[in-house]
Amino acid sequence: MEKKKVILDVDTGIDDALAIAYATKSKCLDLLGITTCFGNVHVEDATRNTQFVLQLLKEETPVYQGSERPLSGKEPYLEVAKKIHGNDGLGNHLQDKGYAQHHQEEKHAIDFVIDTVKTYPHEITLIFVGPLTNLARIIEKDPEIIHLVKEVVIMGGAVTVPGNVRSYAEANIFSDPNAAKKVLQSSLPITLVGLDVTMNTLLPRNSVDQWLKNENEVSQFFAGITNYYIDAYENFQPGIGGCGLHDPLAVGVVIDPSFVETKSMYIEVETTGDMIGKTSVATEGTSKINVCLKVEEERFLQHFMKTLEF
Ligand code: BDR
Ligand code: CA
């Protein structure tokens, strides 16, 4: 089977780190590069965290740094993110590690995506699991890309369920609503993996306990950061019993689209007023996107755990 060529855009973050591990270990994906964006942390820290995770996994995927702020305004979400992902974005687990700087590519994330899509027309799947700033800037800079990508899978939004960073908004969309609006109404072939499905794929504490039994550095690291993430979820919602595998599910949908059921819809993003970042169904628009509304959570979780093999 030919591997799917993918580029992953992250704001590494704990579930981003899990998504990176899942993507690099999947035998179905050919990960051509990782691009970074502000979001859970400043963009420099997202790049550092991504490099750290790749180094730990002994992967040499190139990392391209991208946007440091939204299309307008400043990063809106950092203080909340620290409570969920830790001060360093990785559950404060980087502090005591002898972190060696990895090679960072010179090219900007935006140019890397444009050049790669043009090198492999109709073959590249873009997976976005942070704010959509890089993608909005890509289509601003070179609108031809809209017709040259194979598909775009986005972790973002809360169409039929409440938000997380606000009661009405999901964090990735809230972080740059103008970018989200531009992207979701761009005619790109989009699948939206929102809280509608990702809050059903909770990773329970006992899965992490399995990783803890393995004494290798990789298992211990991922168990440590994931337990931090689960603690944060428990803090916000006592008794929840796990953490949302938001970003890994977006990767999972690329590996096996049958994990989810989708519906084609117009999606509106609020960019002004007191509901900024809200995603809702509209009756008209420029283009419809595929919104995930159901997930086979058990089958996905089993696949995720088996692929990671920590
Ligand atoms: C999204 O927000 C971030 O905190 C996570 O990494 C994920 O991409 C979930 O709303
Ligand atoms: Ca993320």
PDB file of C-alpha atoms and ligand atoms in Angstrom:
ATOM      1  CA  MET A   1       0.000   0.000   0.000  1.00  0.00           C
ATOM      2  CA  GLU A   2       1.342   3.424  -0.924  1.00  0.00           C
ATOM      3  CA  LYS A   3       1.837   5.684   2.066  1.00  0.00           C
ATOM      4  CA  LYS A   4      -0.125   8.944   2.222  1.00  0.00           C
ATOM      5  CA  LYS A   5       2.136  11.978   1.979  1.00  0.00           C
ATOM      6  CA  VAL A   6       1.319  14.310   4.859  1.00  0.00           C
ATOM      7  CA  ILE A   7       2.466  17.545   6.473  1.00  0.00           C
ATOM      8  CA  LEU A   8       1.509  18.070  10.123  1.00  0.00           C
ATOM      9  CA  ASP A   9       1.071  21.579  11.555  1.00  0.00           C
ATOM     10  CA  VAL A  10       1.318  21.728  15.369  1.00  0.00           C
ATOM     11  CA  ASP A  11       1.436  24.038  18.395  1.00  0.00           C
ATOM     12  CA  THR A  12       3.102  21.396  20.560  1.00  0.00           C
ATOM     13  CA  GLY A  13       1.220  20.931  23.430  1.00  0.00           C
ATOM     14  CA  ILE A  14       0.727  17.495  25.041  1.00  0.00           C
ATOM     15  CA  ASP A  15      -1.870  16.099  22.636  1.00  0.00           C
ATOM     16  CA  ASP A  16       0.172  17.501  19.736  1.00  0.00           C
ATOM     17  CA  ALA A  17       3.132  15.479  21.061  1.00  0.00           C
ATOM     18  CA  LEU A  18       0.933  12.366  21.078  1.00  0.00           C
ATOM     19  CA  ALA A  19      -0.197  13.183  17.524  1.00  0.00           C
ATOM     20  CA  ILE A  20       3.434  13.505  16.397  1.00  0.00           C
ATOM     21  CA  ALA A  21       4.243  10.097  17.894  1.00  0.00           C
ATOM     22  CA  TYR A  22       1.156   8.549  16.249  1.00  0.00           C
ATOM     23  CA  ALA A  23       1.984  10.064  12.828  1.00  0.00           C
ATOM     24  CA  THR A  24       5.657   9.074  12.898  1.00  0.00           C
ATOM     25  CA  LYS A  25       4.878   5.518  13.998  1.00  0.00           C
ATOM     26  CA  SER A  26       2.044   4.940  11.517  1.00  0.00           C
ATOM     27  CA  LYS A  27       3.012   2.687   8.628  1.00  0.00           C
ATOM     28  CA  CYS A  28       0.332   4.362   6.468  1.00  0.00           C
ATOM     29  CA  LEU A  29       1.811   7.866   6.549  1.00  0.00           C
ATOM     30  CA  ASP A  30       4.845   9.440   4.937  1.00  0.00           C
ATOM     31  CA  LEU A  31       5.418  12.502   7.143  1.00  0.00           C
ATOM     32  CA  LEU A  32       7.308  14.929   4.887  1.00  0.00           C
ATOM     33  CA  GLY A  33       7.674  17.673   7.470  1.00  0.00           C
ATOM     34  CA  ILE A  34       6.218  19.314  10.551  1.00  0.00           C
ATOM     35  CA  THR A  35       5.330  23.008  10.654  1.00  0.00           C
ATOM     36  CA  THR A  36       4.789  24.979  13.849  1.00  0.00           C
ATOM     37  CA  CYS A  37       2.485  27.755  15.005  1.00  0.00           C
ATOM     38  CA  PHE A  38       1.833  29.702  18.217  1.00  0.00           C
ATOM     39  CA  GLY A  39      -1.098  28.334  20.237  1.00  0.00           C
ATOM     40  CA  ASN A  40      -0.590  26.235  23.338  1.00  0.00           C
ATOM     41  CA  VAL A  41       2.821  27.974  23.650  1.00  0.00           C
ATOM     42  CA  HIS A  42       4.810  30.663  21.793  1.00  0.00           C
ATOM     43  CA  VAL A  43       5.905  29.466  18.368  1.00  0.00           C
ATOM     44  CA  GLU A  44       9.593  29.153  19.380  1.00  0.00           C
ATOM     45  CA  ASP A  45       8.537  26.829  22.193  1.00  0.00           C
ATOM     46  CA  ALA A  46       6.271  24.861  19.852  1.00  0.00           C
ATOM     47  CA  THR A  47       9.285  24.364  17.580  1.00  0.00           C
ATOM     48  CA  ARG A  48      11.530  23.389  20.515  1.00  0.00           C
ATOM     49  CA  ASN A  49       8.924  20.938  21.865  1.00  0.00           C
ATOM     50  CA  THR A  50       8.435  19.392  18.440  1.00  0.00           C
ATOM     51  CA  GLN A  51      12.172  18.957  18.016  1.00  0.00           C
ATOM     52  CA  PHE A  52      12.454  17.471  21.503  1.00  0.00           C
ATOM     53  CA  VAL A  53       9.719  14.904  20.819  1.00  0.00           C
ATOM     54  CA  LEU A  54      11.234  13.931  17.464  1.00  0.00           C
ATOM     55  CA  GLN A  55      14.657  13.588  19.044  1.00  0.00           C
ATOM     56  CA  LEU A  56      13.245  11.338  21.752  1.00  0.00           C
ATOM     57  CA  LEU A  57      11.492   9.215  19.113  1.00  0.00           C
ATOM     58  CA  LYS A  58      14.729   9.095  17.070  1.00  0.00           C
ATOM     59  CA  GLU A  59      12.950  10.610  14.081  1.00  0.00           C
ATOM     60  CA  GLU A  60      14.584  13.002  11.650  1.00  0.00           C
ATOM     61  CA  THR A  61      11.460  14.685  10.263  1.00  0.00           C
ATOM     62  CA  PRO A  62      12.329  18.287   9.302  1.00  0.00           C
ATOM     63  CA  VAL A  63      10.696  21.055  11.384  1.00  0.00           C
ATOM     64  CA  TYR A  64       9.727  24.429   9.858  1.00  0.00           C
ATOM     65  CA  GLN A  65       8.777  27.322  12.116  1.00  0.00           C
ATOM     66  CA  GLY A  66       5.661  29.324  11.231  1.00  0.00           C
ATOM     67  CA  SER A  67       3.410  32.054  12.597  1.00  0.00           C
ATOM     68  CA  GLU A  68       4.085  33.747  15.913  1.00  0.00           C
ATOM     69  CA  ARG A  69       0.764  35.542  16.232  1.00  0.00           C
ATOM     70  CA  PRO A  70      -2.781  35.519  14.787  1.00  0.00           C
ATOM     71  CA  LEU A  71      -3.674  37.422  11.599  1.00  0.00           C
ATOM     72  CA  SER A  72      -4.741  40.283  13.865  1.00  0.00           C
ATOM     73  CA  GLY A  73      -4.255  40.914  17.576  1.00  0.00           C
ATOM     74  CA  LYS A  74      -2.067  38.935  19.938  1.00  0.00           C
ATOM     75  CA  GLU A  75      -2.006  35.361  21.248  1.00  0.00           C
ATOM     76  CA  PRO A  76      -5.247  35.094  23.223  1.00  0.00           C
ATOM     77  CA  TYR A  77      -4.974  31.759  24.944  1.00  0.00           C
ATOM     78  CA  LEU A  78      -1.561  31.274  26.594  1.00  0.00           C
ATOM     79  CA  GLU A  79      -2.599  31.654  30.240  1.00  0.00           C
ATOM     80  CA  VAL A  80      -5.326  29.000  29.979  1.00  0.00           C
ATOM     81  CA  ALA A  81      -3.039  26.728  27.966  1.00  0.00           C
ATOM     82  CA  LYS A  82      -0.406  26.750  30.720  1.00  0.00           C
ATOM     83  CA  LYS A  83      -2.937  25.216  33.097  1.00  0.00           C
ATOM     84  CA  ILE A  84      -3.587  22.370  30.650  1.00  0.00           C
ATOM     85  CA  HIS A  85      -0.223  21.770  28.978  1.00  0.00           C
ATOM     86  CA  GLY A  86       2.184  23.175  31.624  1.00  0.00           C
ATOM     87  CA  ASN A  87       4.456  26.231  31.446  1.00  0.00           C
ATOM     88  CA  ASP A  88       6.656  24.609  28.797  1.00  0.00           C
ATOM     89  CA  GLY A  89       3.765  23.009  26.870  1.00  0.00           C
ATOM     90  CA  LEU A  90       4.945  19.534  27.810  1.00  0.00           C
ATOM     91  CA  GLY A  91       3.650  19.211  31.369  1.00  0.00           C
ATOM     92  CA  ASN A  92       6.815  20.892  32.757  1.00  0.00           C
ATOM     93  CA  HIS A  93       8.773  17.781  31.754  1.00  0.00           C
ATOM     94  CA  LEU A  94      11.378  19.633  29.694  1.00  0.00           C
ATOM     95  CA  GLN A  95      12.797  21.503  32.669  1.00  0.00           C
ATOM     96  CA  ASP A  96      15.199  18.844  33.908  1.00  0.00           C
ATOM     97  CA  LYS A  97      16.043  17.283  30.568  1.00  0.00           C
ATOM     98  CA  GLY A  98      19.367  17.913  28.910  1.00  0.00           C
ATOM     99  CA  TYR A  99      17.693  19.289  25.821  1.00  0.00           C
ATOM    100  CA  ALA A 100      19.999  19.460  22.815  1.00  0.00           C
ATOM    101  CA  GLN A 101      18.928  21.895  20.105  1.00  0.00           C
ATOM    102  CA  HIS A 102      17.900  20.080  16.953  1.00  0.00           C
ATOM    103  CA  HIS A 103      18.430  21.410  13.470  1.00  0.00           C
ATOM    104  CA  GLN A 104      15.690  23.889  12.506  1.00  0.00           C
ATOM    105  CA  GLU A 105      15.076  24.386   8.788  1.00  0.00           C
ATOM    106  CA  GLU A 106      15.733  27.858   7.376  1.00  0.00           C
ATOM    107  CA  LYS A 107      12.624  27.888   5.217  1.00  0.00           C
ATOM    108  CA  HIS A 108       9.468  29.390   6.669  1.00  0.00           C
ATOM    109  CA  ALA A 109       6.605  26.935   7.336  1.00  0.00           C
ATOM    110  CA  ILE A 110       4.413  28.709   4.791  1.00  0.00           C
ATOM    111  CA  ASP A 111       6.947  28.361   1.985  1.00  0.00           C
ATOM    112  CA  PHE A 112       7.646  24.749   2.888  1.00  0.00           C
ATOM    113  CA  VAL A 113       3.952  23.862   2.532  1.00  0.00           C
ATOM    114  CA  ILE A 114       3.524  25.797  -0.732  1.00  0.00           C
ATOM    115  CA  ASP A 115       6.659  24.279  -2.292  1.00  0.00           C
ATOM    116  CA  THR A 116       5.803  20.742  -1.194  1.00  0.00           C
ATOM    117  CA  VAL A 117       2.206  20.915  -2.447  1.00  0.00           C
ATOM    118  CA  LYS A 118       3.496  22.181  -5.810  1.00  0.00           C
ATOM    119  CA  THR A 119       6.101  19.417  -5.990  1.00  0.00           C
ATOM    120  CA  TYR A 120       3.412  16.763  -5.366  1.00  0.00           C
ATOM    121  CA  PRO A 121       0.184  18.208  -6.832  1.00  0.00           C
ATOM    122  CA  HIS A 122      -3.001  16.441  -5.608  1.00  0.00           C
ATOM    123  CA  GLU A 123      -0.945  14.125  -3.383  1.00  0.00           C
ATOM    124  CA  ILE A 124      -0.470  16.040  -0.137  1.00  0.00           C
ATOM    125  CA  THR A 125      -2.729  15.776   2.886  1.00  0.00           C
ATOM    126  CA  LEU A 126      -2.369  18.685   5.314  1.00  0.00           C
ATOM    127  CA  ILE A 127      -3.150  17.969   8.957  1.00  0.00           C
ATOM    128  CA  PHE A 128      -3.658  21.075  11.112  1.00  0.00           C
ATOM    129  CA  VAL A 129      -3.912  20.621  14.881  1.00  0.00           C
ATOM    130  CA  GLY A 130      -3.240  24.177  16.077  1.00  0.00           C
ATOM    131  CA  PRO A 131      -4.592  27.639  15.155  1.00  0.00           C
ATOM    132  CA  LEU A 132      -5.166  28.008  11.408  1.00  0.00           C
ATOM    133  CA  THR A 133      -2.881  31.016  10.942  1.00  0.00           C
ATOM    134  CA  ASN A 134      -0.267  29.256   8.790  1.00  0.00           C
ATOM    135  CA  LEU A 135      -2.951  27.819   6.497  1.00  0.00           C
ATOM    136  CA  ALA A 136      -4.702  31.186   6.095  1.00  0.00           C
ATOM    137  CA  ARG A 137      -1.370  32.779   5.191  1.00  0.00           C
ATOM    138  CA  ILE A 138      -0.593  29.951   2.743  1.00  0.00           C
ATOM    139  CA  ILE A 139      -3.791  30.536   0.768  1.00  0.00           C
ATOM    140  CA  GLU A 140      -3.307  34.309   0.952  1.00  0.00           C
ATOM    141  CA  LYS A 141       0.188  33.988  -0.469  1.00  0.00           C
ATOM    142  CA  ASP A 142      -0.617  31.383  -3.119  1.00  0.00           C
ATOM    143  CA  PRO A 143      -4.354  30.738  -3.687  1.00  0.00           C
ATOM    144  CA  GLU A 144      -3.488  28.089  -6.326  1.00  0.00           C
ATOM    145  CA  ILE A 145      -2.728  25.770  -3.395  1.00  0.00           C
ATOM    146  CA  ILE A 146      -6.481  25.465  -2.751  1.00  0.00           C
ATOM    147  CA  HIS A 147      -6.826  23.336  -5.897  1.00  0.00           C
ATOM    148  CA  LEU A 148      -3.537  21.463  -5.555  1.00  0.00           C
ATOM    149  CA  VAL A 149      -3.828  19.856  -2.107  1.00  0.00           C
ATOM    150  CA  LYS A 150      -5.393  16.414  -1.855  1.00  0.00           C
ATOM    151  CA  GLU A 151      -7.200  17.068   1.423  1.00  0.00           C
ATOM    152  CA  VAL A 152      -7.008  19.072   4.636  1.00  0.00           C
ATOM    153  CA  VAL A 153      -7.871  17.565   8.006  1.00  0.00           C
ATOM    154  CA  ILE A 154      -8.298  20.105  10.786  1.00  0.00           C
ATOM    155  CA  MET A 155      -8.631  19.609  14.531  1.00  0.00           C
ATOM    156  CA  GLY A 156     -10.806  22.516  15.506  1.00  0.00           C
ATOM    157  CA  GLY A 157     -14.262  23.765  16.293  1.00  0.00           C
ATOM    158  CA  ALA A 158     -17.259  22.662  18.278  1.00  0.00           C
ATOM    159  CA  VAL A 159     -20.216  22.613  15.914  1.00  0.00           C
ATOM    160  CA  THR A 160     -22.849  20.653  17.839  1.00  0.00           C
ATOM    161  CA  VAL A 161     -21.307  20.667  21.341  1.00  0.00           C
ATOM    162  CA  PRO A 162     -20.011  23.297  23.812  1.00  0.00           C
ATOM    163  CA  GLY A 163     -16.500  24.725  23.469  1.00  0.00           C
ATOM    164  CA  ASN A 164     -13.510  24.255  25.779  1.00  0.00           C
ATOM    165  CA  VAL A 165     -11.514  27.498  26.050  1.00  0.00           C
ATOM    166  CA  ARG A 166     -14.859  29.296  26.228  1.00  0.00           C
ATOM    167  CA  SER A 167     -18.310  27.756  26.648  1.00  0.00           C
ATOM    168  CA  TYR A 168     -18.980  28.649  22.993  1.00  0.00           C
ATOM    169  CA  ALA A 169     -15.509  28.265  21.404  1.00  0.00           C
ATOM    170  CA  GLU A 170     -12.846  25.635  20.826  1.00  0.00           C
ATOM    171  CA  ALA A 171      -9.219  26.633  21.471  1.00  0.00           C
ATOM    172  CA  ASN A 172      -7.712  26.337  17.966  1.00  0.00           C
ATOM    173  CA  ILE A 173     -10.487  28.376  16.342  1.00  0.00           C
ATOM    174  CA  PHE A 174     -10.586  30.869  19.235  1.00  0.00           C
ATOM    175  CA  SER A 175      -6.825  31.453  18.873  1.00  0.00           C
ATOM    176  CA  ASP A 176      -7.259  32.907  15.384  1.00  0.00           C
ATOM    177  CA  PRO A 177     -10.923  33.219  14.321  1.00  0.00           C
ATOM    178  CA  ASN A 178     -10.077  35.365  11.282  1.00  0.00           C
ATOM    179  CA  ALA A 179      -7.736  32.686   9.979  1.00  0.00           C
ATOM    180  CA  ALA A 180     -10.337  30.000  10.707  1.00  0.00           C
ATOM    181  CA  LYS A 181     -13.026  31.905   8.803  1.00  0.00           C
ATOM    182  CA  LYS A 182     -10.753  32.385   5.808  1.00  0.00           C
ATOM    183  CA  VAL A 183      -9.788  28.695   5.763  1.00  0.00           C
ATOM    184  CA  LEU A 184     -13.249  27.205   6.362  1.00  0.00           C
ATOM    185  CA  GLN A 185     -14.723  29.344   3.579  1.00  0.00           C
ATOM    186  CA  SER A 186     -11.888  28.864   1.110  1.00  0.00           C
ATOM    187  CA  SER A 187     -13.087  25.900  -1.017  1.00  0.00           C
ATOM    188  CA  LEU A 188     -10.242  23.753   0.336  1.00  0.00           C
ATOM    189  CA  PRO A 189     -11.322  20.079   0.638  1.00  0.00           C
ATOM    190  CA  ILE A 190     -11.672  20.108   4.437  1.00  0.00           C
ATOM    191  CA  THR A 191     -12.615  17.553   7.064  1.00  0.00           C
ATOM    192  CA  LEU A 192     -13.240  19.165  10.441  1.00  0.00           C
ATOM    193  CA  VAL A 193     -12.411  17.034  13.474  1.00  0.00           C
ATOM    194  CA  GLY A 194     -13.900  19.078  16.302  1.00  0.00           C
ATOM    195  CA  LEU A 195     -14.837  18.605  19.945  1.00  0.00           C
ATOM    196  CA  ASP A 196     -18.006  16.977  18.526  1.00  0.00           C
ATOM    197  CA  VAL A 197     -15.923  13.815  18.205  1.00  0.00           C
ATOM    198  CA  THR A 198     -12.655  14.399  20.090  1.00  0.00           C
ATOM    199  CA  MET A 199     -14.381  14.653  23.475  1.00  0.00           C
ATOM    200  CA  ASN A 200     -15.601  11.096  22.863  1.00  0.00           C
ATOM    201  CA  THR A 201     -12.069   9.775  22.466  1.00  0.00           C
ATOM    202  CA  LEU A 202     -10.833  10.145  26.026  1.00  0.00           C
ATOM    203  CA  LEU A 203      -7.628   8.298  26.850  1.00  0.00           C
ATOM    204  CA  PRO A 204      -8.174   6.678  30.267  1.00  0.00           C
ATOM    205  CA  ARG A 205      -5.580   6.678  33.049  1.00  0.00           C
ATOM    206  CA  ASN A 206      -5.151   2.874  32.876  1.00  0.00           C
ATOM    207  CA  SER A 207      -3.821   3.123  29.305  1.00  0.00           C
ATOM    208  CA  VAL A 208      -1.098   5.421  30.584  1.00  0.00           C
ATOM    209  CA  ASP A 209      -0.393   2.962  33.426  1.00  0.00           C
ATOM    210  CA  GLN A 210       0.545   0.402  30.752  1.00  0.00           C
ATOM    211  CA  TRP A 211       3.190   2.794  29.385  1.00  0.00           C
ATOM    212  CA  LEU A 212       4.540   3.357  32.896  1.00  0.00           C
ATOM    213  CA  LYS A 213       5.345  -0.361  33.184  1.00  0.00           C
ATOM    214  CA  ASN A 214       7.869  -0.024  30.357  1.00  0.00           C
ATOM    215  CA  GLU A 215      11.037   1.436  31.722  1.00  0.00           C
ATOM    216  CA  ASN A 216      12.330   2.979  28.527  1.00  0.00           C
ATOM    217  CA  GLU A 217      12.732   6.746  28.286  1.00  0.00           C
ATOM    218  CA  VAL A 218      10.080   7.194  25.574  1.00  0.00           C
ATOM    219  CA  SER A 219       7.323   5.367  27.481  1.00  0.00           C
ATOM    220  CA  GLN A 220       8.163   7.149  30.731  1.00  0.00           C
ATOM    221  CA  PHE A 221       8.154  10.575  29.061  1.00  0.00           C
ATOM    222  CA  PHE A 222       4.831  10.091  27.295  1.00  0.00           C
ATOM    223  CA  ALA A 223       3.262   8.588  30.434  1.00  0.00           C
ATOM    224  CA  GLY A 224       4.485  11.580  32.455  1.00  0.00           C
ATOM    225  CA  ILE A 225       3.131  14.257  30.107  1.00  0.00           C
ATOM    226  CA  THR A 226      -0.148  12.417  29.526  1.00  0.00           C
ATOM    227  CA  ASN A 227      -0.753  12.004  33.257  1.00  0.00           C
ATOM    228  CA  TYR A 228      -0.200  15.759  33.600  1.00  0.00           C
ATOM    229  CA  TYR A 229      -2.819  16.292  30.870  1.00  0.00           C
ATOM    230  CA  ILE A 230      -5.297  13.929  32.541  1.00  0.00           C
ATOM    231  CA  ASP A 231      -4.764  15.751  35.881  1.00  0.00           C
ATOM    232  CA  ALA A 232      -5.640  19.025  34.113  1.00  0.00           C
ATOM    233  CA  TYR A 233      -8.820  17.489  32.688  1.00  0.00           C
ATOM    234  CA  GLU A 234      -9.735  16.184  36.147  1.00  0.00           C
ATOM    235  CA  ASN A 235      -9.187  19.676  37.541  1.00  0.00           C
ATOM    236  CA  PHE A 236     -11.632  21.229  35.107  1.00  0.00           C
ATOM    237  CA  GLN A 237     -14.103  18.347  35.170  1.00  0.00           C
ATOM    238  CA  PRO A 238     -13.706  16.084  38.227  1.00  0.00           C
ATOM    239  CA  GLY A 239     -14.454  12.432  37.456  1.00  0.00           C
ATOM    240  CA  ILE A 240     -13.896  12.738  33.688  1.00  0.00           C
ATOM    241  CA  GLY A 241     -11.356   9.889  33.921  1.00  0.00           C
ATOM    242  CA  GLY A 242      -9.180  10.737  30.938  1.00  0.00           C
ATOM    243  CA  CYS A 243      -7.918  13.350  28.496  1.00  0.00           C
ATOM    244  CA  GLY A 244      -9.230  14.276  25.056  1.00  0.00           C
ATOM    245  CA  LEU A 245      -7.169  12.852  22.200  1.00  0.00           C
ATOM    246  CA  HIS A 246      -7.978  15.856  20.026  1.00  0.00           C
ATOM    247  CA  ASP A 247      -4.913  16.074  17.812  1.00  0.00           C
ATOM    248  CA  PRO A 248      -4.301  12.303  17.575  1.00  0.00           C
ATOM    249  CA  LEU A 249      -7.855  11.830  16.272  1.00  0.00           C
ATOM    250  CA  ALA A 250      -7.139  14.205  13.360  1.00  0.00           C
ATOM    251  CA  VAL A 251      -4.148  12.004  12.484  1.00  0.00           C
ATOM    252  CA  GLY A 252      -6.347   8.921  12.957  1.00  0.00           C
ATOM    253  CA  VAL A 253      -8.918  10.250  10.475  1.00  0.00           C
ATOM    254  CA  VAL A 254      -6.172  10.512   7.842  1.00  0.00           C
ATOM    255  CA  ILE A 255      -4.926   6.989   8.592  1.00  0.00           C
ATOM    256  CA  ASP A 256      -8.443   5.517   8.510  1.00  0.00           C
ATOM    257  CA  PRO A 257     -11.350   7.804   7.552  1.00  0.00           C
ATOM    258  CA  SER A 258     -13.812   5.088   8.605  1.00  0.00           C
ATOM    259  CA  PHE A 259     -13.113   5.934  12.271  1.00  0.00           C
ATOM    260  CA  VAL A 260     -15.614   8.791  11.814  1.00  0.00           C
ATOM    261  CA  GLU A 261     -18.906   9.663  10.134  1.00  0.00           C
ATOM    262  CA  THR A 262     -19.125  13.079   8.502  1.00  0.00           C
ATOM    263  CA  LYS A 263     -21.783  15.401   7.181  1.00  0.00           C
ATOM    264  CA  SER A 264     -21.258  18.036   4.503  1.00  0.00           C
ATOM    265  CA  MET A 265     -22.141  21.486   5.864  1.00  0.00           C
ATOM    266  CA  TYR A 266     -21.508  25.213   5.594  1.00  0.00           C
ATOM    267  CA  ILE A 267     -19.701  26.395   8.731  1.00  0.00           C
ATOM    268  CA  GLU A 268     -19.736  29.948  10.017  1.00  0.00           C
ATOM    269  CA  VAL A 269     -17.033  31.344  12.346  1.00  0.00           C
ATOM    270  CA  GLU A 270     -17.764  34.336  14.608  1.00  0.00           C
ATOM    271  CA  THR A 271     -14.985  36.920  14.308  1.00  0.00           C
ATOM    272  CA  THR A 272     -16.575  39.825  16.204  1.00  0.00           C
ATOM    273  CA  GLY A 273     -18.893  40.361  19.153  1.00  0.00           C
ATOM    274  CA  ASP A 274     -19.026  38.359  22.355  1.00  0.00           C
ATOM    275  CA  MET A 275     -19.033  34.888  20.759  1.00  0.00           C
ATOM    276  CA  ILE A 276     -15.659  35.144  19.038  1.00  0.00           C
ATOM    277  CA  GLY A 277     -14.414  31.761  17.855  1.00  0.00           C
ATOM    278  CA  LYS A 278     -17.835  30.098  17.788  1.00  0.00           C
ATOM    279  CA  THR A 279     -18.338  27.626  14.925  1.00  0.00           C
ATOM    280  CA  SER A 280     -21.912  26.993  13.822  1.00  0.00           C
ATOM    281  CA  VAL A 281     -23.877  25.516  10.938  1.00  0.00           C
ATOM    282  CA  ALA A 282     -24.945  28.032   8.288  1.00  0.00           C
ATOM    283  CA  THR A 283     -27.603  27.708   5.606  1.00  0.00           C
ATOM    284  CA  GLU A 284     -25.380  29.199   2.925  1.00  0.00           C
ATOM    285  CA  GLY A 285     -21.722  29.940   2.278  1.00  0.00           C
ATOM    286  CA  THR A 286     -18.927  29.684  -0.259  1.00  0.00           C
ATOM    287  CA  SER A 287     -18.167  25.998   0.198  1.00  0.00           C
ATOM    288  CA  LYS A 288     -19.244  23.044   2.276  1.00  0.00           C
ATOM    289  CA  ILE A 289     -16.854  21.068   4.446  1.00  0.00           C
ATOM    290  CA  ASN A 290     -17.068  17.578   5.963  1.00  0.00           C
ATOM    291  CA  VAL A 291     -17.829  17.868   9.659  1.00  0.00           C
ATOM    292  CA  CYS A 292     -17.169  14.802  11.844  1.00  0.00           C
ATOM    293  CA  LEU A 293     -20.235  14.036  13.927  1.00  0.00           C
ATOM    294  CA  LYS A 294     -19.627  10.464  15.114  1.00  0.00           C
ATOM    295  CA  VAL A 295     -16.561   8.417  16.001  1.00  0.00           C
ATOM    296  CA  GLU A 296     -15.937   4.732  16.662  1.00  0.00           C
ATOM    297  CA  GLU A 297     -14.039   5.579  19.814  1.00  0.00           C
ATOM    298  CA  GLU A 298     -13.054   2.052  20.918  1.00  0.00           C
ATOM    299  CA  ARG A 299     -11.655   1.084  17.518  1.00  0.00           C
ATOM    300  CA  PHE A 300      -9.727   4.360  17.285  1.00  0.00           C
ATOM    301  CA  LEU A 301      -8.323   4.085  20.829  1.00  0.00           C
ATOM    302  CA  GLN A 302      -7.155   0.531  20.198  1.00  0.00           C
ATOM    303  CA  HIS A 303      -5.483   1.556  16.953  1.00  0.00           C
ATOM    304  CA  PHE A 304      -3.805   4.529  18.659  1.00  0.00           C
ATOM    305  CA  MET A 305      -2.430   2.406  21.522  1.00  0.00           C
ATOM    306  CA  LYS A 306      -1.261  -0.370  19.205  1.00  0.00           C
ATOM    307  CA  THR A 307       0.484   2.036  16.833  1.00  0.00           C
ATOM    308  CA  LEU A 308       2.331   3.849  19.635  1.00  0.00           C
ATOM    309  CA  GLU A 309       3.624   0.648  21.253  1.00  0.00           C
ATOM    310  CA  PHE A 310       5.081   2.541  24.225  1.00  0.00           C
TER     311      PHE A 310
HETATM  312  C1  BDR B   1      -7.006  21.803  20.821  1.00  0.00           C
HETATM  313  O1  BDR B   1      -6.486  22.876  21.609  1.00  0.00           O
HETATM  314  C2  BDR B   1      -5.195  22.594  22.038  1.00  0.00           C
HETATM  315  O2  BDR B   1      -5.048  22.886  23.387  1.00  0.00           O
HETATM  316  C3  BDR B   1      -4.960  21.138  21.782  1.00  0.00           C
HETATM  317  O3  BDR B   1      -3.608  20.895  21.464  1.00  0.00           O
HETATM  318  C4  BDR B   1      -5.865  20.820  20.620  1.00  0.00           C
HETATM  319  O4  BDR B   1      -5.233  21.083  19.396  1.00  0.00           O
HETATM  320  C5  BDR B   1      -8.220  21.224  21.504  1.00  0.00           C
HETATM  321  O5  BDR B   1      -9.226  22.175  21.607  1.00  0.00           O
HETATM  322 CA    CA B   2      -2.825  21.382  19.233  1.00  0.00          CA
END
